[in-house]
Coordinates of C-alpha atoms in Angstrom, one line a residue:
M1 CA 23.1 -18.0 -28.6
M2 CA 20.5 -20.5 -29.2
T3 CA 17.6 -18.8 -30.2
E4 CA 14.4 -19.2 -28.2
S5 CA 10.9 -20.1 -29.4
V6 CA 8.6 -16.7 -28.2
T7 CA 5.0 -15.6 -28.4
K8 CA 4.0 -12.2 -30.0
H9 CA 0.7 -10.3 -29.3
E10 CA 0.5 -6.2 -29.6
Y11 CA -1.9 -4.1 -27.6
D12 CA -2.2 -0.4 -27.5
V13 CA -1.9 -0.4 -23.6
I14 CA -1.2 -3.5 -21.4
V15 CA -1.6 -3.2 -17.3
I16 CA 0.6 -5.2 -15.4
G17 CA -1.0 -6.3 -12.4
A18 CA -4.7 -7.3 -11.9
G19 CA -5.7 -5.7 -8.7
G20 CA -8.2 -2.5 -7.9
A21 CA -5.3 -0.1 -9.8
G22 CA -5.2 -2.3 -12.9
L23 CA -8.5 -3.6 -13.1
R24 CA -9.6 0.2 -13.1
A25 CA -7.1 1.0 -15.8
A26 CA -7.9 -1.9 -18.2
I27 CA -11.5 -0.5 -17.4
E28 CA -11.0 3.4 -18.5
A29 CA -8.1 2.6 -20.8
A30 CA -11.1 0.0 -23.3
R31 CA -13.7 2.7 -22.4
S32 CA -11.4 5.0 -24.0
G33 CA -10.8 2.7 -27.3
A34 CA -7.3 1.1 -26.3
K35 CA -6.8 -2.4 -27.2
T36 CA -6.3 -3.6 -24.0
A37 CA -4.4 -6.1 -21.9
I38 CA -3.9 -6.8 -17.8
I39 CA -0.9 -9.5 -17.2
T40 CA -1.0 -10.7 -13.9
K41 CA 1.2 -12.9 -11.7
S42 CA -1.5 -14.6 -10.4
L43 CA -4.5 -15.6 -10.8
L44 CA -7.6 -12.5 -11.2
G45 CA -9.5 -12.5 -8.3
K46 CA -6.1 -12.7 -6.0
A47 CA -4.7 -9.4 -5.7
H48 CA -3.4 -8.0 -2.4
T49 CA -6.7 -5.5 -3.1
V50 CA -8.6 -8.6 -1.3
M51 CA -7.2 -8.0 1.5
A52 CA -8.5 -4.4 2.5
E53 CA -10.9 -5.3 5.2
G54 CA -11.8 -1.8 6.4
G55 CA -13.3 0.7 4.2
C56 CA -12.6 3.1 1.0
A57 CA -12.0 6.4 2.1
A58 CA -14.3 9.2 0.4
A59 CA -15.6 12.5 1.9
L60 CA -19.5 10.8 0.6
Q61 CA -20.5 13.0 3.7
N62 CA -23.1 10.4 4.5
A63 CA -22.2 9.7 8.2
D64 CA -21.6 13.6 9.2
P65 CA -22.9 16.1 7.1
R66 CA -20.1 18.4 8.3
D67 CA -16.8 16.1 5.9
G68 CA -16.3 17.5 2.7
W69 CA -13.0 17.3 0.3
K70 CA -11.2 20.3 1.8
V71 CA -11.6 17.7 5.2
H72 CA -9.8 14.7 3.4
F73 CA -7.4 16.7 2.0
H74 CA -6.1 18.7 5.7
D75 CA -6.2 14.4 7.1
T76 CA -4.2 13.4 4.4
M77 CA -1.4 15.8 4.4
K78 CA -1.1 15.6 8.2
G79 CA -1.3 11.8 8.3
S80 CA 1.4 12.0 5.1
K81 CA 3.6 14.3 8.0
W82 CA 2.9 16.9 5.5
L83 CA 5.0 14.8 2.4
A84 CA 2.2 13.9 0.2
D85 CA 2.1 14.4 -3.2
W86 CA -0.7 17.8 -3.0
Q87 CA -1.9 17.8 -6.2
M88 CA -2.5 14.1 -6.0
A89 CA -4.2 14.4 -2.2
E90 CA -6.3 17.1 -3.8
H91 CA -7.1 14.9 -6.9
H92 CA -7.9 12.5 -4.7
A93 CA -9.6 13.7 -1.9
K94 CA -12.0 15.6 -4.4
E95 CA -12.5 12.3 -7.1
A96 CA -12.9 9.8 -4.6
P97 CA -17.1 10.3 -4.1
D98 CA -17.6 9.9 -7.3
R99 CA -15.9 7.2 -8.0
V100 CA -17.3 4.9 -4.8
R101 CA -20.8 6.4 -6.4
E102 CA -19.5 4.8 -9.7
L103 CA -19.3 1.4 -7.9
E104 CA -22.4 1.4 -6.0
Q105 CA -23.8 1.7 -10.3
W106 CA -21.2 -1.4 -11.4
G107 CA -22.8 -2.9 -8.6
A108 CA -21.1 -2.8 -4.9
V109 CA -23.3 -3.5 -2.1
F110 CA -22.1 -1.2 0.1
D111 CA -23.4 -1.5 3.7
R112 CA -25.8 1.1 4.1
T113 CA -27.1 3.6 6.5
P114 CA -31.1 3.3 8.2
K115 CA -31.4 6.1 5.2
N116 CA -30.0 3.5 2.9
L117 CA -26.9 5.8 1.8
I118 CA -23.7 4.2 1.4
N119 CA -22.3 3.2 5.0
Q120 CA -19.2 4.8 6.2
R121 CA -16.8 3.9 9.4
N122 CA -14.3 5.3 11.7
F123 CA -10.8 5.0 10.9
G124 CA -7.2 6.4 12.5
G125 CA -6.5 10.3 11.2
H126 CA -9.6 10.5 9.7
T127 CA -11.1 13.4 11.9
F128 CA -15.4 12.2 10.7
P129 CA -16.6 8.1 10.1
R130 CA -15.3 7.9 6.2
L131 CA -14.8 5.0 5.0
A132 CA -17.1 3.2 2.8
H133 CA -17.4 -0.6 3.9
V134 CA -18.2 -3.9 3.1
G135 CA -18.5 -5.6 6.1
D136 CA -14.2 -6.3 6.7
A137 CA -14.0 -7.6 3.0
T138 CA -14.6 -3.7 1.5
G139 CA -11.4 -4.6 -0.7
L140 CA -12.9 -8.6 -1.8
E141 CA -16.3 -6.5 -3.3
I142 CA -14.7 -4.4 -5.0
I143 CA -12.4 -6.1 -7.0
R144 CA -15.7 -8.3 -8.3
T145 CA -17.3 -5.6 -9.1
L146 CA -14.4 -4.1 -11.1
Q147 CA -13.9 -8.1 -12.5
E148 CA -17.6 -8.0 -13.7
R149 CA -17.2 -4.8 -15.3
G150 CA -13.8 -5.6 -17.0
I151 CA -15.4 -8.9 -18.7
H152 CA -18.1 -6.6 -20.8
E153 CA -15.1 -4.1 -21.9
G154 CA -13.3 -6.8 -23.7
I155 CA -10.3 -6.8 -21.9
D156 CA -7.6 -10.0 -22.7
I157 CA -5.9 -11.3 -19.5
F158 CA -2.9 -13.5 -19.1
M159 CA -2.6 -15.2 -15.8
E160 CA 0.5 -16.8 -14.4
Y161 CA 2.4 -14.6 -16.3
T162 CA 5.3 -13.2 -14.6
V163 CA 6.9 -9.8 -16.2
R164 CA 10.9 -9.8 -16.1
H165 CA 11.9 -6.7 -18.5
L166 CA 10.0 -3.8 -20.4
L167 CA 11.2 -3.2 -23.7
K168 CA 12.7 0.4 -25.1
E169 CA 12.6 2.1 -27.7
G170 CA 15.1 5.1 -27.4
D171 CA 13.7 7.0 -24.1
R172 CA 10.0 5.4 -24.1
V173 CA 9.1 2.1 -22.7
T174 CA 7.2 0.4 -26.2
G175 CA 5.9 -2.9 -24.2
C176 CA 7.6 -6.2 -22.2
V177 CA 8.8 -9.7 -21.7
A178 CA 7.5 -11.9 -20.0
Y179 CA 7.0 -15.7 -18.9
T180 CA 4.5 -18.4 -18.0
R181 CA 4.6 -19.7 -14.3
V182 CA 3.4 -22.7 -15.0
D183 CA 4.9 -23.8 -18.7
G184 CA 7.8 -21.0 -18.5
D185 CA 7.3 -20.7 -22.1
F186 CA 7.8 -16.7 -23.3
H187 CA 6.3 -14.3 -24.1
A188 CA 6.7 -10.4 -26.3
F189 CA 4.3 -7.5 -25.9
S190 CA 4.4 -4.5 -28.2
A191 CA 2.9 -1.9 -26.5
K192 CA 2.0 1.9 -27.0
S193 CA 1.7 2.5 -23.6
V194 CA 2.3 0.0 -20.2
V195 CA 0.7 0.4 -16.7
L196 CA 2.2 -1.0 -14.0
A197 CA -0.4 -1.6 -11.0
T198 CA 2.0 -4.6 -9.3
G199 CA 1.6 -4.0 -5.9
G200 CA 3.8 -3.7 -3.3
I201 CA 7.5 -4.7 -1.8
T202 CA 6.4 -6.1 1.6
R203 CA 7.4 -9.9 0.8
C204 CA 10.7 -8.3 2.2
W205 CA 10.2 -8.2 5.4
S206 CA 9.9 -12.3 7.9
V207 CA 7.1 -10.5 9.2
C208 CA 4.3 -9.0 6.6
S209 CA 0.9 -9.2 5.6
G210 CA 1.4 -9.1 1.8
S211 CA 0.7 -12.8 0.5
W212 CA 3.9 -14.1 -2.1
E213 CA 3.2 -11.7 -4.7
Y214 CA 4.4 -9.1 -3.3
T215 CA 8.1 -8.8 -4.3
G216 CA 8.3 -5.6 -6.1
D217 CA 8.3 -6.6 -9.2
G218 CA 7.2 -2.9 -10.4
H219 CA 9.4 -0.9 -8.5
A220 CA 12.2 -2.8 -9.7
L221 CA 10.8 -3.2 -13.5
A222 CA 10.7 0.6 -13.2
L223 CA 14.1 1.6 -12.1
W224 CA 15.7 -1.0 -14.6
A225 CA 14.0 0.7 -17.3
G226 CA 15.2 3.6 -16.4
A227 CA 12.8 5.7 -14.2
E228 CA 12.7 7.5 -10.8
L229 CA 10.8 6.2 -7.5
R230 CA 10.7 8.2 -4.2
D231 CA 9.9 8.0 -0.5
M232 CA 11.3 4.3 -0.9
E233 CA 12.4 4.9 3.5
F234 CA 9.0 4.9 4.1
V235 CA 6.9 1.8 5.0
Q236 CA 3.9 1.3 7.0
F237 CA 3.9 -1.7 9.7
H238 CA 0.5 -2.4 10.3
P239 CA -0.2 -1.9 13.8
T240 CA -2.1 -5.0 14.0
G241 CA -1.2 -8.0 12.4
M242 CA -1.9 -11.7 13.2
V243 CA 1.7 -12.7 15.9
W244 CA 0.3 -16.5 16.3
P245 CA 0.6 -19.5 15.5
P246 CA 3.7 -18.6 13.6
S247 CA 2.5 -20.0 11.0
V248 CA 0.3 -17.2 10.1
R249 CA 2.8 -14.1 11.4
G250 CA 2.1 -10.9 9.5
I251 CA -1.8 -11.9 8.5
L252 CA -3.6 -8.5 8.7
V253 CA -5.8 -8.0 11.6
T254 CA -8.7 -5.2 10.0
E255 CA -8.3 -1.5 11.6
G256 CA -11.5 -2.2 11.4
V257 CA -11.9 -4.0 14.9
R258 CA -10.1 -0.5 16.6
G259 CA -13.2 1.5 14.4
E260 CA -15.6 -0.4 15.7
G261 CA -14.5 0.3 19.3
G262 CA -11.4 -2.4 20.0
R263 CA -9.8 -1.8 22.8
L264 CA -5.9 -2.4 23.6
T265 CA -4.0 -3.8 26.0
N266 CA -0.3 -5.1 27.2
S267 CA -0.2 -7.7 29.7
E268 CA -0.7 -5.7 33.2
G269 CA -4.5 -4.9 31.6
S270 CA -3.7 -1.6 31.2
R271 CA -4.7 0.5 27.8
F272 CA -1.2 2.1 26.7
M273 CA -2.1 3.9 24.2
F274 CA -3.7 6.7 26.1
D275 CA 0.6 7.1 27.4
Y276 CA 1.4 7.4 23.5
V277 CA -0.7 10.1 22.4
P278 CA 1.6 12.7 20.9
E279 CA 0.5 16.5 22.0
M280 CA -0.6 17.6 18.3
F281 CA -3.1 14.5 18.4
A282 CA -4.3 16.3 22.3
G283 CA -6.9 17.8 21.2
D284 CA -8.6 15.1 18.8
H285 CA -7.9 12.3 20.7
A286 CA -9.5 10.7 24.3
A287 CA -7.8 11.8 27.8
T288 CA -9.9 9.5 30.0
I289 CA -11.2 5.8 29.1
E290 CA -14.6 7.1 29.7
E291 CA -14.3 10.0 27.1
A292 CA -13.5 6.5 24.4
D293 CA -16.5 4.4 25.5
Q294 CA -18.5 7.2 25.8
W295 CA -17.2 8.0 21.8
V296 CA -17.8 4.2 21.5
E297 CA -21.2 4.5 22.8
E298 CA -22.5 7.4 20.5
V299 CA -20.9 5.8 17.3
V300 CA -22.9 1.9 18.1
A301 CA -26.3 4.1 18.3
G302 CA -25.9 5.8 15.2
K303 CA -24.7 9.3 16.6
L304 CA -22.5 12.3 15.6
A305 CA -19.9 12.0 17.5
T306 CA -19.2 14.8 20.3
V307 CA -16.8 13.4 22.5
R308 CA -13.1 12.6 21.0
R309 CA -12.1 9.3 19.5
P310 CA -10.4 6.5 21.1
P311 CA -6.4 7.1 21.3
E312 CA -6.7 3.3 19.7
L313 CA -7.1 5.1 16.5
L314 CA -4.1 7.6 16.1
T315 CA -2.7 7.3 13.2
R316 CA -1.2 4.1 12.5
D317 CA 3.0 4.6 12.8
V318 CA 2.4 5.9 16.4
V319 CA 0.1 2.7 17.1
A320 CA 2.3 0.3 16.2
K321 CA 5.5 2.4 17.5
A322 CA 3.5 2.2 20.8
I323 CA 3.1 -1.7 20.0
N324 CA 6.8 -1.7 19.5
E325 CA 8.0 0.0 22.9
E326 CA 5.6 -1.9 25.0
V327 CA 6.9 -5.2 23.7
K328 CA 10.6 -3.9 24.1
A329 CA 9.6 -2.9 28.1
G330 CA 8.6 -6.7 28.6
R331 CA 4.4 -5.7 28.3
G332 CA 3.6 -7.5 25.4
S333 CA 1.5 -10.8 25.0
P334 CA 3.1 -14.0 25.6
H335 CA 3.7 -14.2 21.6
G336 CA 5.8 -11.1 21.7
G337 CA 2.9 -8.8 20.5
A338 CA -0.1 -7.2 22.0
F339 CA -3.6 -7.9 23.1
L340 CA -6.9 -6.4 21.2
N341 CA -10.2 -6.7 22.5
I342 CA -13.4 -6.2 21.2
A343 CA -15.7 -8.8 22.9
H344 CA -17.1 -6.1 25.3
R345 CA -19.4 -5.6 21.3
G346 CA -20.9 -8.8 22.3
E347 CA -21.7 -12.0 19.4
E348 CA -24.2 -10.8 17.5
A349 CA -22.8 -7.0 16.7
I350 CA -18.8 -8.7 16.0
L351 CA -20.8 -11.3 13.7
K352 CA -22.4 -8.7 11.8
K353 CA -19.1 -6.1 11.5
L354 CA -16.5 -8.1 11.6
P355 CA -17.8 -11.5 10.0
S356 CA -13.8 -12.0 8.8
M357 CA -12.6 -11.3 11.7
H358 CA -14.4 -13.9 13.7
H359 CA -13.7 -16.4 11.2
Q360 CA -10.0 -16.0 10.7
F361 CA -8.8 -16.1 14.2
K362 CA -11.2 -18.9 15.1
E363 CA -10.0 -20.9 11.8
L364 CA -6.4 -20.1 12.0
A365 CA -5.9 -19.3 15.6
G366 CA -8.6 -21.5 17.4
V367 CA -9.9 -18.3 19.1
D368 CA -13.4 -16.5 19.8
I369 CA -12.9 -12.6 19.5
S370 CA -16.6 -12.4 20.3
K371 CA -15.0 -13.5 24.0
E372 CA -11.6 -13.8 23.7
P373 CA -8.4 -11.2 23.0
M374 CA -6.7 -11.0 19.5
E375 CA -2.9 -11.2 20.1
V376 CA -1.8 -8.5 17.6
G377 CA 1.4 -6.8 16.8
P378 CA 3.3 -4.5 14.0
T379 CA 3.9 -6.6 10.1
A380 CA 4.9 -4.4 7.2
H381 CA 1.6 -3.8 5.2
Y382 CA 2.4 -1.2 2.7
V383 CA 4.9 1.1 1.0
M384 CA 4.2 4.6 0.5
G385 CA 7.5 4.9 -2.1
G386 CA 6.7 4.2 -4.9
V387 CA 7.3 5.4 -8.8
R388 CA 7.3 8.8 -9.3
V389 CA 4.7 10.0 -11.4
N390 CA 2.8 13.7 -12.8
A391 CA -0.3 14.0 -10.7
E392 CA -2.3 14.4 -12.9
T393 CA -1.5 11.4 -15.7
Q394 CA 0.0 9.0 -13.9
E395 CA 2.8 8.6 -16.3
S396 CA 6.1 7.9 -15.1
T397 CA 9.6 9.8 -15.7
V398 CA 9.8 7.3 -18.6
P399 CA 7.6 7.9 -21.9
G400 CA 5.1 5.3 -22.4
L401 CA 5.5 4.4 -18.6
F402 CA 2.6 5.1 -16.3
A403 CA 2.2 3.5 -12.9
C404 CA -1.0 3.7 -10.4
G405 CA -2.3 2.3 -6.6
E406 CA 0.7 0.8 -4.6
V407 CA 3.4 1.3 -7.0
A408 CA 3.2 4.7 -7.4
S409 CA 4.4 7.2 -4.7
G410 CA 3.4 10.3 -4.1
L411 CA -0.6 10.1 -2.4
H412 CA 0.5 9.1 1.3
G413 CA 3.9 11.1 1.5
A414 CA 5.2 9.3 4.9
N415 CA 2.7 7.6 6.3
R416 CA -0.6 6.4 4.9
L417 CA -4.0 6.6 6.4
G418 CA -6.1 3.5 6.6
G419 CA -9.0 3.6 3.9
N420 CA -6.8 5.7 1.6
S421 CA -5.6 2.7 -0.6
L422 CA -8.8 1.4 -1.5
S423 CA -10.1 5.2 -2.6
D424 CA -6.4 5.6 -4.5
L425 CA -6.7 2.8 -6.7
I426 CA -9.9 4.0 -8.2
V427 CA -9.0 7.5 -8.2
F428 CA -5.6 7.2 -10.3
G429 CA -6.3 3.9 -12.2
K430 CA -8.8 5.9 -14.1
R431 CA -6.4 8.7 -14.4
A432 CA -3.9 5.9 -15.7
G433 CA -6.0 4.5 -17.6
E434 CA -7.5 7.1 -19.3
H435 CA -3.7 8.7 -20.0
S436 CA -2.2 5.7 -21.1
A437 CA -5.1 4.9 -24.0
K438 CA -5.0 8.8 -24.5
R439 CA -1.5 8.5 -25.4
A440 CA -1.8 5.7 -27.5
M441 CA -4.3 6.6 -30.2
D442 CA -1.6 9.0 -32.1
L443 CA 1.3 6.4 -31.9
A444 CA 2.3 3.3 -34.7
Q445 CA 2.4 0.3 -33.4
P446 CA 5.6 0.1 -31.9
A447 CA 8.1 -3.0 -33.2
I448 CA 9.3 -5.5 -30.6
D449 CA 12.9 -5.7 -30.5
D450 CA 14.1 -9.3 -30.7
G451 CA 17.9 -8.7 -29.4
Q452 CA 16.5 -7.4 -26.6
V453 CA 13.8 -9.8 -25.8
Q454 CA 16.4 -12.5 -26.7
R455 CA 18.8 -11.0 -24.0
A456 CA 15.8 -10.8 -21.5
I457 CA 15.2 -14.3 -22.3
S458 CA 18.5 -15.5 -21.4
E459 CA 18.7 -13.7 -17.9
M460 CA 16.0 -15.1 -16.7
L461 CA 17.0 -18.9 -18.2
A462 CA 20.3 -18.0 -16.4
P463 CA 19.4 -20.0 -12.7
L464 CA 18.2 -23.1 -15.2
Q465 CA 22.0 -23.4 -16.5
R466 CA 24.6 -22.7 -13.5
E467 CA 24.6 -24.6 -10.4
G468 CA 24.6 -22.9 -7.4
E469 CA 22.7 -22.5 -4.0
N470 CA 19.0 -23.2 -3.6
P471 CA 17.5 -19.8 -3.7
G472 CA 15.3 -20.5 -0.5
G473 CA 18.1 -20.3 1.8
I474 CA 18.7 -16.3 0.4
Y475 CA 15.2 -15.3 0.5
D476 CA 14.4 -16.7 3.7
E477 CA 17.9 -14.9 4.8
M478 CA 17.9 -11.5 3.5
R479 CA 14.0 -11.0 4.4
D480 CA 15.2 -12.0 8.6
M481 CA 18.3 -9.6 7.6
M482 CA 15.5 -6.8 6.3
Q483 CA 13.3 -7.4 9.2
D484 CA 16.4 -7.1 11.6
K485 CA 17.9 -3.9 10.3
V486 CA 15.5 -2.0 8.1
G487 CA 12.5 -3.0 10.0
I488 CA 10.0 -0.6 12.1
I489 CA 12.7 0.7 14.3
R490 CA 16.0 2.0 12.3
T491 CA 19.7 3.2 13.3
K492 CA 22.5 4.6 11.4
G493 CA 24.9 1.4 12.3
E494 CA 21.9 -0.8 11.3
L495 CA 21.6 0.6 7.9
V496 CA 25.1 0.6 7.0
E497 CA 25.2 -3.2 7.7
A498 CA 21.9 -3.7 5.6
I499 CA 23.5 -1.9 2.7
E500 CA 26.6 -4.5 2.5
D501 CA 23.8 -6.5 3.4
I502 CA 21.6 -6.5 0.2
K503 CA 25.2 -6.0 -2.1
A504 CA 26.1 -9.7 -1.0
F505 CA 22.6 -11.1 -0.9
K506 CA 22.5 -9.8 -4.8
Q507 CA 25.8 -11.8 -5.8
R508 CA 24.2 -14.7 -4.3
A509 CA 21.3 -14.5 -6.2
L510 CA 23.1 -14.0 -9.3
T511 CA 24.4 -16.9 -9.0
C512 CA 22.1 -19.4 -7.3
S513 CA 20.9 -22.2 -9.0
S514 CA 17.4 -23.6 -9.2
G515 CA 17.3 -26.8 -10.9
T516 CA 16.7 -27.4 -15.1
S517 CA 13.0 -27.8 -15.0
R518 CA 10.8 -25.0 -16.6
K519 CA 7.3 -26.5 -15.5
Y520 CA 6.4 -25.6 -12.3
N521 CA 9.3 -24.7 -11.0
S522 CA 9.1 -22.5 -7.8
G523 CA 12.4 -22.0 -7.7
W524 CA 12.8 -20.4 -10.8
H525 CA 10.4 -18.0 -10.1
Q526 CA 11.9 -17.1 -6.7
A527 CA 15.8 -16.9 -7.7
L528 CA 14.3 -14.4 -10.0
D529 CA 12.4 -12.4 -7.5
L530 CA 15.8 -12.3 -5.5
I531 CA 17.1 -10.0 -7.9
N532 CA 13.8 -7.8 -7.8
M533 CA 13.9 -8.1 -3.9
A534 CA 17.5 -7.7 -3.9
D535 CA 17.4 -4.4 -5.4
V536 CA 14.2 -2.9 -3.5
S537 CA 15.8 -3.8 -0.2
M538 CA 18.6 -1.5 -1.7
A539 CA 16.5 1.5 -2.6
A540 CA 14.6 1.1 0.8
A541 CA 18.2 0.9 3.1
L542 CA 19.4 3.7 0.9
A543 CA 17.0 6.5 1.1
A544 CA 16.3 5.0 5.4
I545 CA 20.3 6.1 5.2
T546 CA 19.9 9.3 4.0
R547 CA 17.2 10.7 5.5
E548 CA 18.1 11.9 8.8
E549 CA 15.2 12.0 11.0
S550 CA 12.0 10.2 11.9
R551 CA 8.9 10.9 10.2
G552 CA 6.0 8.8 9.0
G553 CA 6.7 5.4 9.1
H554 CA 11.1 5.6 9.3
T555 CA 11.5 5.3 12.5
R556 CA 15.5 6.4 13.3
D557 CA 16.2 5.8 17.0
D558 CA 20.0 7.7 16.4
F559 CA 16.7 10.9 15.8
P560 CA 14.1 10.2 17.7
T561 CA 12.2 13.6 17.9
P562 CA 10.3 13.6 14.5
E563 CA 9.2 16.8 12.8
D564 CA 5.8 18.1 11.9
D565 CA 6.3 20.8 10.4
Y566 CA 7.6 19.7 6.5
W567 CA 7.0 22.9 4.8
G568 CA 10.9 23.7 2.7
K569 CA 12.7 19.8 3.9
T570 CA 13.6 17.3 0.8
L571 CA 12.5 14.6 -1.1
N572 CA 14.3 11.5 -1.2
I573 CA 14.7 10.7 -5.3
V574 CA 16.0 6.9 -6.3
W575 CA 16.9 5.9 -9.8
M576 CA 19.5 3.1 -11.1
E577 CA 22.8 3.9 -13.3
N578 CA 25.5 1.1 -14.6
G579 CA 23.1 -1.5 -12.4
E580 CA 23.9 0.5 -9.2
V581 CA 21.7 2.1 -7.0
K582 CA 21.6 6.2 -6.4
I583 CA 20.4 8.5 -4.3
R584 CA 19.7 12.4 -4.5
Q585 CA 17.7 15.1 -2.7
E586 CA 15.2 17.2 -3.7
P587 CA 13.4 20.4 -2.5
V588 CA 9.2 19.5 -1.1
V589 CA 7.3 21.7 -4.1
E590 CA 5.3 24.2 -2.2
M591 CA 1.4 24.0 -1.6
R592 CA -0.6 26.3 -4.4
A593 CA -2.0 29.3 -2.0
D594 CA -5.8 28.3 -2.2
L595 CA -5.5 25.0 -0.9
K596 CA -3.1 26.6 2.4
E597 CA -5.9 28.3 3.1
A598 CA -8.0 25.2 2.6
L599 CA -6.5 23.6 5.7
T600 CA -6.4 26.6 7.8
E601 CA -10.3 26.5 7.0
V602 CA -10.3 22.9 8.5
K603 CA -7.4 23.5 11.2
T604 CA -9.9 26.5 12.6
M605 CA -13.3 23.7 12.7
I606 CA -11.4 21.0 13.8
K607 CA -10.5 23.4 17.3
D608 CA -13.4 24.8 17.4
R609 CA -14.6 21.0 17.3
A610 CA -12.3 20.3 19.8
S611 CA -13.6 23.0 22.4
K612 CA -17.0 22.3 21.7
A613 CA -16.7 18.7 22.6
K614 CA -14.9 19.9 25.9
G615 CA -17.8 22.5 26.5
D616 CA -20.5 19.2 26.3
Q617 CA -18.8 17.1 29.1

């Protein structure tokens, strides 16, 4: 075997990914004294975080003094269908306000209240207005702020490098191997700690809000290195993605549109969400259009809402399934979605509160949302599942390997609340950076194992050295299959078929050919991505067939009645053994007594609030 030329690097902490979680982890690691590098598949500023438009959830109490960490904790646990890691949910609810204020100190320009405090908007599943926002471009502002801060921390950044292999010494991770996407050069990195912050897996589905990078790199790297994943069956289909024209299908339409009073209607002009209010939510949400409109008027006027919220602000899984049902019943919009109308708020308010959405629809669909409705439908948006991590440190089940952000699991359980993703990034990004640096302090610099490096390189070069089919066709077929058989509604029969299909796609991926050039060869990148996508798709399908119930982002048509109480039930844990994805079930750890008391306290408060609102009418 010919030995390939490799450039070598040494760091204390390497962060793979340059989104909100990766930047926040790198900043904290560098501030802790660790020599830190970020490796990113794309360009700085291109991270998926910029697509998080609606806001960052934190109980700042600026919009409503009744909010607090206990209410945020309750909402996160309830939204997760009681499957979230309660320790992570506790850390998140308690620490999110400080992380948001920290961003403000670092220069983030949030929208303000008349009293010049950070403004907060309503979002589905949140009891009180809780999302700190910058119009409808919150993620972009957070990335801008973190990048600006990161520059001053002396972090080295490797852009357009794809990491394909984690180096190990015994059980522990000691670095990684990457190639440059432009020239195809190889690089080996020695690291005392590695932090995965690679985002999600939604490119595995054909209709998705994720950009080309979202091919499950971090999930696959963790699996291949021996780490465990959990909750992989729970994929969030955001209710509102663009459905027309085909070239923009899946692009996100922020929940902020509904938070500002947007109305969902079917082809008959009916506000159908009123037909889908589950009994358990009825006390929180409006039963009549008049109640819903009064709520919007109060919010617009800056008053504390005393009436129940519109059902358009139910949790994402409920709204996505409702749109899906309307389309199946023949009441969908012309292009297979539903109508979302915000025009009643008027052009001035729309341009002030939702400027990006106004521009997006005007440019991409020729629709003026201040005058006409949008067409929207469910789009694969977020994976709740990911690397299993320690709630305190964010370290995985493999020593030296940490994870934060969407690639990590635990906080969101079966369903993520809108806005919790941005606060997740900064809360657990900080923790991952802090603890990865702490771990690195007492370790000697690991040696780079040339044998491991050359084996990784030979796997990377394989598609360039063989004859076979074009990876583009496999990519499209596999994504369509996942959309059809492991999509928003699932059945045992289709999942059985999907598992066999994925095995066949994996074999095709291992024999496809991308031509011979390493320079600017997108086919080569795609051929390698296919292997991640096949393993990650297998993890999702295997977890989906194992969970015989409907819960949150996982809906089994053969188990149509969702359960809300989850105490004492199980988690699906996925790992890899001899190249095969395996699964087992573990019981949920029972919650601490003081947190159970906090939940009871909040439930009583919400019940009293609903009774008062009814009395006020």
